[in-house]
XYZ file of C-alpha atoms in Angstrom:
301
model
C -21.939 2.239 -10.349
C -19.846 4.990 -11.889
C -16.972 6.662 -10.024
C -14.856 9.700 -10.872
C -11.307 9.481 -9.496
C -8.674 12.204 -9.217
C -5.097 10.988 -8.792
C -6.107 7.720 -10.465
C -2.617 6.859 -11.731
C -0.905 7.216 -8.344
C -0.105 4.432 -5.895
C -3.479 4.441 -4.144
C -5.493 5.606 -7.141
C -4.312 2.780 -9.383
C -5.324 0.238 -6.725
C -8.762 1.844 -6.407
C -9.118 1.630 -10.179
C -8.134 -2.048 -10.122
C -10.637 -2.897 -7.389
C -13.376 -0.797 -9.006
C -13.030 -2.546 -12.351
C -13.044 -5.922 -10.582
C -16.425 -4.910 -9.103
C -17.633 -3.979 -12.610
C -17.813 -0.295 -11.728
C -17.327 2.245 -14.497
C -14.331 4.499 -13.808
C -13.895 8.070 -15.008
C -10.591 9.703 -14.138
C -9.124 13.189 -14.388
C -5.623 13.832 -15.687
C -3.522 16.925 -16.381
C -1.864 15.132 -19.303
C -3.861 14.819 -22.503
C -1.611 11.967 -23.688
C -2.803 9.946 -20.664
C -6.438 10.064 -21.744
C -7.896 6.730 -22.831
C -11.481 5.936 -23.704
C -12.739 2.438 -23.032
C -16.177 1.138 -22.179
C -15.511 1.017 -18.434
C -12.454 3.263 -18.094
C -12.396 6.777 -19.490
C -10.116 9.760 -18.982
C -10.907 13.478 -18.962
C -8.622 16.503 -18.994
C -8.363 19.005 -16.179
C -5.937 21.666 -14.986
C -6.653 22.662 -11.365
C -4.044 25.425 -11.400
C -5.878 27.139 -14.268
C -9.297 25.943 -13.022
C -9.987 24.116 -16.299
C -11.994 20.888 -16.477
C -13.962 18.784 -18.949
C -17.450 19.035 -17.455
C -18.557 15.772 -19.073
C -16.381 13.893 -16.562
C -19.338 13.782 -14.122
C -21.908 12.458 -16.590
C -23.700 9.603 -14.823
C -21.204 9.617 -11.922
C -22.413 8.444 -8.484
C -19.352 9.299 -6.380
C -16.078 11.204 -6.566
C -12.871 9.947 -4.961
C -10.353 12.766 -4.562
C -6.688 11.821 -4.165
C -5.022 14.647 -6.100
C -2.148 16.682 -4.668
C 1.548 17.348 -5.199
C 3.874 14.824 -3.536
C 5.213 15.621 -0.061
C 8.241 13.418 -0.776
C 10.067 16.005 -2.888
C 12.489 18.490 -1.325
C 10.571 21.081 0.651
C 11.703 24.214 -1.136
C 9.589 27.318 -0.706
C 8.089 26.806 -4.173
C 7.326 23.116 -3.615
C 5.691 23.776 -0.241
C 3.433 26.252 -2.030
C 2.682 23.594 -4.674
C 1.818 21.021 -1.976
C -0.780 23.361 -0.454
C -2.090 24.987 -3.635
C -2.534 21.701 -5.501
C -4.837 20.379 -2.791
C -6.872 23.553 -2.399
C -7.166 24.256 -6.146
C -8.331 20.698 -6.791
C -11.209 20.875 -4.327
C -12.185 24.369 -5.464
C -12.414 23.129 -9.059
C -14.539 20.143 -8.021
C -16.802 22.523 -6.077
C -17.263 24.692 -9.148
C -17.858 21.659 -11.367
C -20.602 20.374 -9.080
C -22.233 23.748 -8.445
C -22.400 24.802 -12.101
C -23.499 21.548 -13.742
C -26.404 19.138 -13.353
C -25.266 15.779 -11.981
C -26.231 12.775 -9.861
C -23.128 12.694 -7.648
C -24.108 11.676 -4.128
C -20.818 11.590 -2.245
C -17.238 12.822 -2.153
C -14.705 10.506 -0.507
C -11.565 12.583 -0.037
C -8.019 11.766 0.936
C -6.597 13.454 4.009
C -3.514 12.544 6.051
C -2.289 11.633 9.518
C -0.083 14.737 9.508
C -3.038 16.712 10.858
C -2.407 15.139 14.295
C 0.307 16.618 16.550
C 3.415 14.489 17.055
C 3.259 12.506 20.305
C 4.834 9.363 21.719
C 2.024 8.904 24.242
C -1.292 10.002 22.702
C -3.612 7.627 20.862
C -5.571 9.574 18.267
C -9.112 8.861 17.186
C -11.154 10.972 14.798
C -12.620 13.161 17.559
C -9.243 14.831 18.193
C -9.569 18.599 17.672
C -5.966 19.728 18.118
C -4.172 20.271 14.819
C -0.414 19.975 14.408
C 1.430 23.294 14.073
C 3.842 21.705 11.575
C 3.755 22.423 7.848
C 1.882 19.172 7.246
C -0.643 20.055 9.931
C -1.204 23.409 8.237
C -1.663 21.756 4.828
C -4.017 18.997 5.953
C -6.067 21.351 8.115
C -6.613 23.710 5.165
C -7.282 20.767 2.846
C -9.996 19.307 5.078
C -11.597 22.723 5.558
C -11.843 23.105 1.781
C -13.285 19.601 1.403
C -16.009 20.478 3.909
C -17.349 23.153 1.530
C -18.601 20.353 -0.752
C -21.251 19.440 1.830
C -22.954 22.783 1.163
C -23.855 21.379 -2.283
C -25.914 18.593 -0.716
C -23.317 15.827 -1.093
C -22.258 13.393 1.591
C -18.603 14.071 2.478
C -16.115 11.539 3.806
C -12.468 12.190 4.724
C -9.912 9.410 5.145
C -6.779 10.349 7.098
C -4.187 8.160 5.444
C -1.257 6.611 7.299
C 1.971 5.205 5.822
C 0.907 3.207 2.771
C 2.672 -0.126 2.291
C 2.810 -1.519 -1.244
C 5.075 -3.638 -3.417
C 4.579 -1.137 -6.241
C 6.088 1.998 -4.735
C 5.663 4.474 -1.917
C 7.337 4.583 1.481
C 8.272 0.904 1.679
C 10.489 1.123 -1.402
C 12.635 3.738 0.345
C 12.540 1.945 3.713
C 13.868 -1.312 2.317
C 16.805 0.173 0.342
C 19.245 0.457 3.291
C 17.952 -2.818 4.754
C 18.723 -4.733 1.544
C 22.393 -3.709 1.756
C 22.649 -4.625 5.444
C 22.405 -1.038 6.705
C 18.912 -1.111 8.180
C 18.628 1.316 11.079
C 15.987 3.059 13.140
C 15.634 6.794 12.535
C 16.013 9.294 15.370
C 14.980 7.687 18.652
C 13.255 4.879 16.777
C 10.409 5.190 19.279
C 8.159 7.271 17.037
C 4.884 5.557 16.140
C 4.266 4.650 12.507
C 0.575 4.225 11.720
C 0.527 2.173 8.532
C -1.933 0.544 6.136
C -1.619 -1.905 3.248
C -2.554 -0.311 -0.074
C -5.252 -2.936 -0.692
C -7.054 -2.097 2.558
C -6.784 1.631 1.953
C -8.164 1.409 -1.586
C -10.921 -0.912 -0.427
C -11.770 1.475 2.424
C -12.394 4.318 -0.031
C -14.865 2.159 -1.933
C -16.422 0.791 1.270
C -17.161 4.298 2.567
C -19.185 5.034 -0.542
C -20.855 1.641 -0.760
C -21.980 1.937 2.878
C -22.613 5.700 2.599
C -20.346 6.441 5.544
C -19.685 10.116 6.183
C -17.324 12.074 8.406
C -13.687 11.385 9.240
C -12.017 7.968 9.309
C -8.439 7.060 10.158
C -7.059 5.099 7.223
C -4.715 2.841 9.183
C -4.452 -0.782 10.253
C -5.108 -1.814 13.861
C -1.542 -2.126 15.115
C 0.779 0.897 14.700
C 4.424 0.017 15.225
C 7.508 1.951 16.289
C 9.996 3.000 13.630
C 12.584 0.682 15.178
C 10.276 -2.330 15.156
C 9.087 -1.574 11.623
C 12.670 -1.476 10.361
C 13.448 -4.665 12.281
C 10.425 -6.409 10.745
C 11.444 -5.348 7.231
C 14.922 -6.761 7.879
C 13.378 -10.006 9.151
C 11.178 -10.366 6.065
C 14.167 -9.747 3.774
C 16.405 -12.033 5.859
C 18.867 -9.198 6.464
C 20.680 -8.123 9.640
C 19.440 -5.344 11.868
C 22.553 -4.284 13.741
C 23.302 -0.711 12.676
C 22.961 2.012 15.376
C 20.099 4.489 15.036
C 20.523 7.333 12.560
C 20.533 10.417 14.860
C 17.714 12.913 14.447
C 20.147 15.775 13.827
C 21.596 13.859 10.867
C 18.123 13.341 9.402
C 17.493 17.071 9.794
C 20.795 17.897 8.083
C 19.934 15.589 5.171
C 16.249 16.403 4.789
C 15.740 19.735 6.507
C 12.132 20.455 7.524
C 11.048 17.426 5.488
C 12.599 15.199 8.201
C 9.338 15.612 10.137
C 7.857 12.970 7.818
C 10.051 10.276 9.359
C 10.703 11.702 12.835
C 7.175 12.661 13.933
C 5.066 10.184 15.885
C 1.328 9.623 15.409
C -0.489 6.608 16.824
C -3.884 6.433 15.102
C -6.785 4.247 16.193
C -9.129 2.676 13.624
C -12.037 1.560 15.836
C -14.474 3.832 13.983
C -14.145 2.164 10.566
C -14.122 -1.324 12.122
C -17.233 -0.529 14.160
C -18.872 0.360 10.843
C -18.206 -3.135 9.552
C -14.952 -2.807 7.625
C -12.790 -5.945 7.847
C -9.080 -5.605 7.154
C -7.305 -8.069 4.896
C -3.846 -7.109 6.193
C -4.188 -6.084 9.828
C -0.767 -7.144 11.158
C 2.571 -5.788 10.022
C 3.755 -9.355 9.382
C 0.937 -10.112 6.936
C 1.281 -6.749 5.179
C 5.042 -6.950 4.736
C 4.884 -10.590 3.717
C 2.574 -9.659 0.828
C 4.647 -6.618 -0.145
C 8.133 -8.082 0.128
C 7.762 -11.729 -0.892
């Protein structure tokens, strides 16, 4: 099995690489930095520049599946220029992959693409499965909606297409949990806004494994990349404090304060999306970390 991965050095990508190599898969990866290119028997890098639509066509030689994770971080300040980069980086990436596949002979059978829970409207009461058609009117909803639409164009090339709508990724190696635990570690753990907003989360191992599982089982369509038990922001913060043996006594941080500090970007922590994962489980996927206790225990201890 040979897989081409974009975003291979990121939090999720590096875990997919680790699991792929453990399965004796051959990994090709794309990077915008030529100094990051290595060439080993089972792990080989190739240069690309989505902004300029440049790519080393040999990256797909012998490849069976592409896993697309590339895109500018949403965790940087949402200036006008960075918001443009967030959208353009996702669209340009898929357009370049489309051109690569349409202009070159290959044996690629499937694209498994990252998407995000931000496509769902914020709600304290709804429970979202993959059949939901309403798209959030927020900036993230706009980005993810356009991203998924672009990904769908790959199916016109005869490939199977799978989209995984990723929740909050929990990992000991970076990501959201690193920021969440900082105030908790100094005894200032507090819920954000009302604290009632739903946080649909997933352990990085399960998410990475789900990407591989979708290809191995040839699953197509949309899947929510979340564990089975979303948790409120207040309870998540409380559980982090419990795992770190720290107090949880600070009053909530008001929503207006979050908006003053983060501006429009505050939607990342204040919006509420409860995602259901019945579809991937009904297709046989078994989670390793399906409770917040087990996930945080692995990440924090």
